[in-house]
Short mmCIF file of C-alpha atoms and ligand atoms in Angstrom, two decimals:
data_model
loop_
_atom_site.label_atom_id
_atom_site.label_comp_id
_atom_site.label_asym_id
_atom_site.label_seq_id
_atom_site.Cartn_x
_atom_site.Cartn_y
_atom_site.Cartn_z
CA MET A 1 144.48 91.77 37.79
CA THR A 2 144.27 93.38 41.19
CA PRO A 3 141.43 91.98 43.26
CA VAL A 4 138.95 94.63 44.30
CA SER A 5 139.37 95.13 48.02
CA GLU A 6 136.45 95.20 50.39
CA HIS A 7 137.24 98.85 50.94
CA ASP A 8 136.74 99.63 47.26
CA GLU A 9 133.38 97.91 47.22
CA ARG A 10 131.96 100.10 49.91
CA PRO A 11 129.03 102.26 48.91
CA THR A 12 129.87 105.93 48.52
CA ARG A 13 127.26 106.89 51.10
CA GLU A 14 126.55 104.29 53.72
CA ALA A 15 124.73 103.79 56.99
CA ILE A 16 126.19 100.66 58.53
CA ILE A 17 123.70 98.95 60.81
CA ASP A 18 125.34 96.76 63.44
CA LEU A 19 122.75 94.10 64.22
CA ASP A 20 124.99 92.55 66.89
CA ALA A 21 124.86 95.86 68.72
CA LEU A 22 121.08 95.92 68.30
CA ARG A 23 120.71 92.43 69.77
CA HIS A 24 123.07 93.31 72.60
CA ASN A 25 121.00 96.41 73.40
CA VAL A 26 117.73 94.49 73.47
CA ARG A 27 119.18 91.96 75.93
CA ARG A 28 120.81 94.71 77.98
CA LEU A 29 117.53 96.63 78.20
CA ARG A 30 115.73 93.54 79.39
CA GLU A 31 118.27 93.33 82.21
CA LEU A 32 118.15 97.03 83.00
CA THR A 33 114.37 97.33 83.09
CA GLY A 34 113.49 93.85 84.33
CA VAL A 35 110.07 94.02 82.71
CA GLY A 36 108.21 90.95 81.49
CA GLU A 37 107.24 92.53 78.18
CA LEU A 38 109.69 94.41 76.03
CA ILE A 39 108.04 96.34 73.20
CA VAL A 40 110.66 97.39 70.65
CA VAL A 41 109.53 100.46 68.73
CA VAL A 42 110.34 100.25 65.02
CA LYS A 43 108.26 103.13 63.69
CA ALA A 44 109.73 105.49 61.08
CA ASP A 45 111.69 102.66 59.45
CA ALA A 46 113.16 101.73 62.82
CA TYR A 47 114.33 105.28 63.45
CA GLY A 48 116.03 105.24 60.05
CA HIS A 49 117.86 101.95 60.71
CA GLY A 50 115.69 99.76 58.42
CA ALA A 51 112.54 98.30 59.96
CA GLU A 52 112.70 94.81 58.53
CA ALA A 53 116.26 93.92 59.61
CA ILE A 54 115.84 95.63 62.96
CA ALA A 55 112.51 93.93 63.71
CA SER A 56 113.95 90.48 62.93
CA ALA A 57 117.06 91.08 65.04
CA ALA A 58 115.03 92.49 67.92
CA VAL A 59 112.75 89.47 67.96
CA GLU A 60 115.78 87.13 67.85
CA ALA A 61 117.16 88.94 70.88
CA GLY A 62 113.94 88.46 72.80
CA ALA A 63 111.65 91.40 72.04
CA ASP A 64 108.11 90.34 72.93
CA ARG A 65 106.35 92.80 70.70
CA LEU A 66 107.01 95.47 68.09
CA GLY A 67 105.54 98.94 68.24
CA VAL A 68 104.71 101.15 65.27
CA ALA A 69 102.82 104.38 64.84
CA ASP A 70 100.96 103.64 61.59
CA ILE A 71 99.10 100.53 60.55
CA THR A 72 100.91 100.70 57.20
CA GLU A 73 104.21 100.24 59.04
CA GLY A 74 102.86 97.11 60.71
CA VAL A 75 101.44 95.73 57.47
CA ALA A 76 104.86 96.18 55.81
CA LEU A 77 106.49 94.17 58.61
CA ARG A 78 103.98 91.35 58.12
CA ALA A 79 104.66 91.41 54.36
CA ALA A 80 108.35 90.99 55.22
CA GLY A 81 107.52 87.84 57.18
CA ILE A 82 107.63 89.23 60.72
CA THR A 83 105.21 87.20 62.84
CA ALA A 84 105.79 88.76 66.30
CA PRO A 85 102.93 90.67 67.94
CA ILE A 86 102.69 94.23 66.64
CA LEU A 87 100.92 97.19 68.22
CA ALA A 88 100.02 100.25 66.08
CA TRP A 89 98.79 103.34 67.91
CA LEU A 90 98.44 106.42 65.73
CA HIS A 91 95.49 106.46 63.35
CA GLY A 92 94.20 109.13 61.03
CA PRO A 93 90.65 109.28 59.76
CA GLN A 94 91.58 107.01 56.82
CA ALA A 95 93.36 104.39 58.94
CA ALA A 96 92.98 100.94 57.38
CA PHE A 97 91.64 99.02 60.38
CA GLY A 98 90.48 96.18 58.13
CA ALA A 99 94.01 95.74 56.77
CA ALA A 100 95.32 95.75 60.34
CA LEU A 101 92.89 92.96 61.30
CA ASP A 102 93.84 90.94 58.22
CA ALA A 103 97.51 91.30 59.19
CA GLY A 104 96.91 90.40 62.83
CA ILE A 105 98.04 93.78 64.11
CA ASP A 106 96.89 94.88 67.55
CA LEU A 107 95.44 98.34 67.69
CA GLY A 108 96.11 101.08 70.22
CA LEU A 109 92.92 103.16 70.17
CA SER A 110 92.16 106.63 71.48
CA SER A 111 88.40 107.01 71.18
CA VAL A 112 84.98 105.36 71.04
CA ALA A 113 84.81 106.42 67.38
CA GLN A 114 87.93 104.40 66.64
CA LEU A 115 86.60 101.45 68.61
CA ASP A 116 83.39 101.59 66.57
CA ARG A 117 85.35 101.61 63.33
CA VAL A 118 87.38 98.59 64.41
CA ILE A 119 84.23 96.68 65.36
CA GLU A 120 82.72 97.68 62.03
CA ALA A 121 85.80 96.39 60.15
CA ALA A 122 85.59 93.11 62.09
CA ARG A 123 81.99 92.53 60.99
CA ASP A 124 83.25 91.56 57.53
CA ARG A 125 85.78 89.20 59.11
CA PRO A 126 83.79 86.74 61.19
CA SER A 127 86.81 84.70 62.26
CA VAL A 128 88.67 87.73 63.66
CA VAL A 129 88.37 89.13 67.17
CA PRO A 130 90.26 92.45 67.18
CA VAL A 131 92.86 92.82 69.91
CA VAL A 132 92.84 96.39 71.15
CA GLN A 133 94.57 98.47 73.75
CA PHE A 134 93.44 101.90 74.87
CA LYS A 135 95.71 104.87 74.93
CA LEU A 136 94.87 107.22 77.77
CA GLU A 137 95.77 110.90 77.57
CA THR A 138 97.53 111.76 80.83
CA GLY A 139 99.07 115.16 80.22
CA LEU A 140 100.98 115.21 76.94
CA SER A 141 97.99 116.71 75.10
CA ARG A 142 98.49 114.53 72.04
CA ASN A 143 96.48 111.43 71.15
CA GLY A 144 94.82 109.17 73.68
CA ALA A 145 91.36 109.32 75.22
CA ALA A 146 90.76 112.34 77.45
CA GLU A 147 89.89 111.61 81.07
CA ALA A 148 86.37 112.99 80.63
CA ASP A 149 85.76 110.36 77.93
CA TRP A 150 87.06 107.39 79.91
CA PRO A 151 83.70 106.27 81.43
CA GLU A 152 82.00 106.13 78.05
CA LEU A 153 85.00 104.46 76.38
CA PHE A 154 85.40 101.78 79.04
CA GLN A 155 81.68 101.03 79.13
CA ALA A 156 81.53 100.69 75.36
CA ALA A 157 84.63 98.49 75.41
CA ALA A 158 83.32 96.27 78.20
CA ALA A 159 80.03 95.80 76.35
CA ALA A 160 81.84 94.98 73.11
CA GLU A 161 84.13 92.57 74.88
CA ALA A 162 81.21 90.85 76.59
CA ALA A 163 79.58 90.45 73.17
CA GLY A 164 82.77 88.84 71.81
CA LEU A 165 83.42 91.73 69.43
CA VAL A 166 86.86 92.74 70.72
CA ARG A 167 89.45 91.70 73.26
CA VAL A 168 90.83 94.51 75.42
CA ASP A 169 94.44 93.52 75.93
CA GLY A 170 96.01 96.57 77.50
CA LEU A 171 95.95 100.18 78.64
CA PHE A 172 98.79 102.56 77.98
CA SER A 173 99.90 106.15 78.00
CA HIS A 174 102.98 108.19 77.19
CA VAL A 175 104.75 110.77 79.32
CA SER A 176 106.38 114.13 78.60
CA ASN A 177 109.79 113.57 80.27
CA THR A 178 109.46 117.12 81.60
CA SER A 179 110.38 116.14 85.15
CA THR A 180 109.93 113.25 87.56
CA VAL A 181 107.13 115.23 89.20
CA ASP A 182 105.27 115.69 85.90
CA ASP A 183 105.75 112.06 84.91
CA ARG A 184 104.57 110.85 88.33
CA ALA A 185 101.47 113.06 87.95
CA ALA A 186 100.79 111.40 84.59
CA ALA A 187 101.18 108.00 86.25
CA VAL A 188 98.68 108.93 88.95
CA ARG A 189 96.20 109.91 86.26
CA PHE A 190 96.95 106.71 84.35
CA GLU A 191 96.24 104.66 87.46
CA ARG A 192 92.90 106.44 87.88
CA GLY A 193 92.13 105.26 84.35
CA VAL A 194 93.19 101.71 85.14
CA ALA A 195 90.94 101.68 88.22
CA LEU A 196 88.00 103.01 86.23
CA ALA A 197 88.53 100.44 83.47
CA THR A 198 88.62 97.65 86.05
CA GLU A 199 85.39 98.92 87.61
CA ALA A 200 83.82 98.89 84.15
CA GLY A 201 84.70 95.19 83.92
CA LEU A 202 87.84 95.30 81.80
CA ALA A 203 90.86 93.19 82.78
CA PRO A 204 93.76 94.41 80.64
CA ARG A 205 96.75 92.07 80.58
CA SER A 206 99.34 94.76 79.91
CA LEU A 207 99.74 98.25 81.39
CA HIS A 208 102.48 100.45 79.97
CA LEU A 209 103.54 104.05 80.22
CA ALA A 210 107.28 104.29 79.67
CA ALA A 211 109.32 104.92 76.53
CA SER A 212 113.13 104.95 76.75
CA ALA A 213 113.53 107.94 79.07
CA ALA A 214 110.96 106.89 81.65
CA ALA A 215 111.98 103.21 81.43
CA LEU A 216 115.63 104.04 82.12
CA GLY A 217 115.07 106.99 84.42
CA GLU A 218 112.16 106.10 86.65
CA PRO A 219 111.64 102.45 87.72
CA SER A 220 108.19 103.19 89.17
CA LEU A 221 106.90 103.90 85.65
CA ARG A 222 107.72 100.50 84.18
CA TYR A 223 104.47 98.64 84.95
CA ASP A 224 104.09 95.44 82.86
CA ALA A 225 105.85 96.58 79.72
CA VAL A 226 108.11 99.31 78.35
CA ARG A 227 108.10 100.67 74.80
CA LEU A 228 111.71 101.22 73.83
CA GLY A 229 112.77 103.05 70.71
CA LEU A 230 115.90 105.19 70.97
CA ALA A 231 117.62 103.05 73.60
CA VAL A 232 117.50 99.89 71.46
CA TYR A 233 119.38 101.84 68.79
CA GLY A 234 122.11 102.31 71.39
CA LEU A 235 121.48 105.98 72.10
CA SER A 236 120.54 107.75 75.30
CA PRO A 237 117.31 109.72 75.51
CA PHE A 238 118.93 112.04 78.06
CA GLU A 239 120.79 115.23 77.19
CA PRO A 240 124.56 114.85 76.76
CA THR A 241 124.78 117.39 79.61
CA ASP A 242 122.59 115.24 81.87
CA ASP A 243 123.62 115.81 85.52
CA ALA A 244 123.26 112.14 86.33
CA GLY A 245 125.59 111.17 83.45
CA ARG A 246 122.98 108.89 81.89
CA SER A 247 124.84 108.30 78.62
CA ALA A 248 124.53 105.28 76.35
CA ASP A 249 127.93 104.13 77.65
CA ALA A 250 126.76 104.37 81.24
CA PHE A 251 123.81 102.11 80.38
CA GLY A 252 126.05 99.67 78.52
CA LEU A 253 124.31 100.39 75.18
CA ARG A 254 126.12 100.36 71.83
CA PRO A 255 125.19 102.72 68.98
CA VAL A 256 123.77 100.69 66.10
CA MET A 257 124.25 103.13 63.22
CA THR A 258 127.51 104.35 61.70
CA LEU A 259 127.18 107.02 59.01
CA ARG A 260 130.13 107.15 56.62
CA ALA A 261 131.07 108.15 53.09
CA THR A 262 133.99 107.73 50.75
CA VAL A 263 136.13 110.82 50.16
CA ALA A 264 135.19 111.84 46.60
CA ALA A 265 137.84 114.47 45.81
CA VAL A 266 140.89 116.06 47.37
CA ARG A 267 142.27 119.44 46.43
CA ARG A 268 145.26 121.49 47.54
CA VAL A 269 144.45 125.19 47.84
CA GLU A 270 146.17 128.47 48.64
CA PRO A 271 145.57 130.57 51.76
CA GLY A 272 142.35 132.57 51.47
CA ALA A 273 140.48 130.05 49.31
CA GLY A 274 136.71 130.28 49.73
CA VAL A 275 134.99 127.01 50.60
CA SER A 276 131.44 126.07 49.58
CA TYR A 277 128.46 128.42 49.19
CA ASP A 278 128.72 131.87 50.72
CA TYR A 279 132.40 131.33 51.54
CA SER A 280 131.48 131.04 55.21
CA TYR A 281 134.87 129.32 55.54
CA ARG A 282 138.12 130.57 54.02
CA THR A 283 141.41 128.76 54.36
CA SER A 284 143.94 130.52 56.55
CA THR A 285 146.98 128.68 55.12
CA ALA A 286 147.83 126.54 52.13
CA THR A 287 145.89 123.39 52.92
CA THR A 288 144.19 120.24 51.67
CA LEU A 289 140.41 120.07 51.31
CA ALA A 290 138.57 116.74 51.21
CA LEU A 291 135.14 116.51 49.59
CA ILE A 292 132.62 114.33 51.41
CA PRO A 293 129.65 113.31 49.23
CA LEU A 294 126.94 113.64 51.87
CA GLY A 295 124.64 116.61 52.17
CA TYR A 296 121.39 117.73 53.65
CA ALA A 297 119.49 115.56 51.14
CA ASP A 298 121.16 112.67 52.92
CA GLY A 299 120.14 113.92 56.35
CA VAL A 300 123.31 115.80 57.25
CA PRO A 301 121.85 118.97 58.75
CA ARG A 302 122.88 122.22 57.06
CA SER A 303 122.72 123.85 60.47
CA ALA A 304 125.86 121.87 61.41
CA SER A 305 127.89 123.78 58.78
CA ASN A 306 131.34 124.72 60.08
CA ALA A 307 130.76 122.52 63.12
CA GLY A 308 129.91 118.83 62.59
CA PRO A 309 132.76 116.39 63.37
CA VAL A 310 134.23 113.94 60.86
CA VAL A 311 136.88 111.25 61.37
CA ILE A 312 139.13 110.43 58.39
CA ASN A 313 141.93 107.88 58.79
CA GLY A 314 141.52 107.98 62.54
CA ARG A 315 141.87 111.78 62.81
CA ARG A 316 139.16 114.18 63.75
CA TYR A 317 138.23 117.19 61.69
CA GLN A 318 135.15 119.32 61.29
CA VAL A 319 132.98 120.49 58.45
CA SER A 320 134.52 123.52 56.74
CA GLY A 321 131.95 125.85 55.21
CA ARG A 322 128.34 125.21 54.31
CA ILE A 323 126.87 121.75 54.08
CA ALA A 324 125.19 121.66 50.65
CA MET A 325 122.53 119.33 49.29
CA ASP A 326 124.94 116.61 48.17
CA GLN A 327 128.30 117.38 49.71
CA PHE A 328 130.46 119.21 52.16
CA VAL A 329 134.15 119.97 52.54
CA VAL A 330 136.62 119.20 55.31
CA ASP A 331 139.89 121.09 55.75
CA VAL A 332 142.42 118.40 56.62
CA GLY A 333 145.50 120.64 56.76
CA ASP A 334 148.65 118.88 55.61
CA ASP A 335 147.40 115.39 56.42
CA ALA A 336 147.59 112.73 53.75
CA VAL A 337 143.98 112.18 52.75
CA ALA A 338 143.20 110.51 49.43
CA VAL A 339 140.19 109.88 47.24
CA GLY A 340 138.66 106.61 48.43
CA ASP A 341 139.46 107.14 52.11
CA ASP A 342 136.74 106.58 54.63
CA ALA A 343 135.02 109.53 56.34
CA VAL A 344 132.97 108.68 59.41
CA LEU A 345 130.42 111.23 60.60
CA PHE A 346 129.09 109.34 63.59
CA GLY A 347 128.93 105.88 65.07
CA ASP A 348 130.20 104.00 68.10
CA PRO A 349 132.71 106.13 70.01
CA ALA A 350 134.41 102.86 71.05
CA SER A 351 135.57 102.58 67.41
CA GLY A 352 136.83 106.18 67.35
CA ALA A 353 133.75 107.58 65.59
CA PRO A 354 132.22 110.87 66.69
CA ARG A 355 129.02 110.50 68.71
CA VAL A 356 125.77 111.31 66.95
CA GLU A 357 125.11 113.65 69.89
CA GLU A 358 128.00 115.85 68.72
CA TRP A 359 126.19 116.32 65.40
CA ALA A 360 122.94 116.92 67.25
CA GLU A 361 124.55 119.60 69.33
CA ALA A 362 126.19 121.19 66.28
CA ALA A 363 122.79 121.29 64.56
CA GLY A 364 120.74 122.38 67.58
CA THR A 365 118.67 119.21 67.63
CA ILE A 366 118.55 115.77 69.27
CA ASN A 367 120.05 112.38 68.41
CA TYR A 368 116.57 111.05 67.52
CA GLU A 369 116.27 113.49 64.62
CA LEU A 370 119.72 112.80 63.19
CA VAL A 371 119.28 109.05 62.75
CA THR A 372 115.67 109.18 61.56
CA ARG A 373 116.40 111.71 58.80
CA ILE A 374 119.02 109.76 56.86
CA GLY A 375 118.02 110.20 53.21
CA PRO A 376 117.21 107.62 50.55
CA ARG A 377 120.55 107.88 48.69
CA VAL A 378 122.40 106.52 51.69
CA VAL A 379 122.80 102.76 51.29
CA ARG A 380 122.03 100.81 54.44
CA THR A 381 124.22 97.80 54.97
CA THR A 382 124.12 95.45 57.89
CA GLY A 383 127.38 94.41 59.42
CA GLU A 384 130.05 95.35 61.86
CA ARG A 385 130.99 98.96 62.22
CA SER A 386 133.96 100.18 60.21
C1 PLP B 1 108.01 106.76 69.65
C2 PLP B 1 107.27 106.24 70.82
C3 PLP B 1 107.92 105.46 71.79
C4 PLP B 1 109.41 105.21 71.79
O1 PLP B 1 110.06 106.36 72.30
P1 PLP B 1 111.62 106.37 72.64
O2 PLP B 1 111.81 107.63 73.37
O3 PLP B 1 112.33 106.37 71.33
O4 PLP B 1 111.91 105.15 73.42
C5 PLP B 1 107.15 104.89 72.78
N1 PLP B 1 105.81 105.13 72.84
C6 PLP B 1 105.17 105.91 71.96
C7 PLP B 1 103.72 106.13 72.12
C8 PLP B 1 105.89 106.51 70.93
O5 PLP B 1 105.22 107.30 70.06
#
């Protein structure tokens, strides 16, 4: 009997998550930013990388805190046994503040109404003093308390804190990355908020403004903590065309995710063969077509049809024809490609994989969107890249 090789056991559709790379990135970002508090953002299932494994690895590598958007994301991490501090900052009208308090999740709040709801939830939990931070709106026009509401918010918070009803642990904001000038203007506004909060009697331990782009691009915006998402996944928040060349490589970051699939079929065709829906690609010579079982349901953007790069057996090709829901085709010419071969869509360029940014460019989007949209049929495995 022939033993089944490791190659044969590979899932047909796979996102390989390199936790060594993740840990390396966390340590590297500590060095690069020099901040005392590193908040690793694991919202949206850790940008599609798998929140539980990423959160554990990030904490091992020294993350001080985890950041999520929704309370439910934080509660799921607690259920998975993650004990590190967690901050959740985006709450709808149904947000489960009581569940957050039960799970020991710190709350980033944007209004007096939210503060009141948290205090209300804590009334039923006499042993719990909610830990809150306030998100200040400083120009992005999203959530956060508006400047006009700061006096009322800080007074209410100071009164609640004095009565032992909450602990105000931090103040934070988020910037637009439009330009250094715009981000500095947001910082000036943020500092007005900090001064006002201090006057009201608050003494927040942690001030933070910067996500990956500001943390890597503008040292003056680092304050006490940085909230890093994309960079910990080994990707650069700057455009691939960035004048300053601020690529992941330049920062010493390693991409964590490799997206690959197993070639499912190979077919030899005549010149002029139509390929995939609409025949937007036709073969110009007799050639070999390889079928890759990944489609837009798996997060491979249809808008990258006839453009996205694929590496098979160390050679680069591109998608030929339309990307369909479950599959796409690659014209490999006269190369010897067989069913069972490995097709890599993106990963660490150091291993010969295309960069996720090439797919982003082909699809008219950004690296963030590519990794976060990987679909549920793609099996996530942790391990070294292929
Ligand atoms: C998503 C998010 C971050 C992380 O952003 P990156 O650009 O991925 O580093 C930080 N702060 C807030 C408020 C966010 O919503």
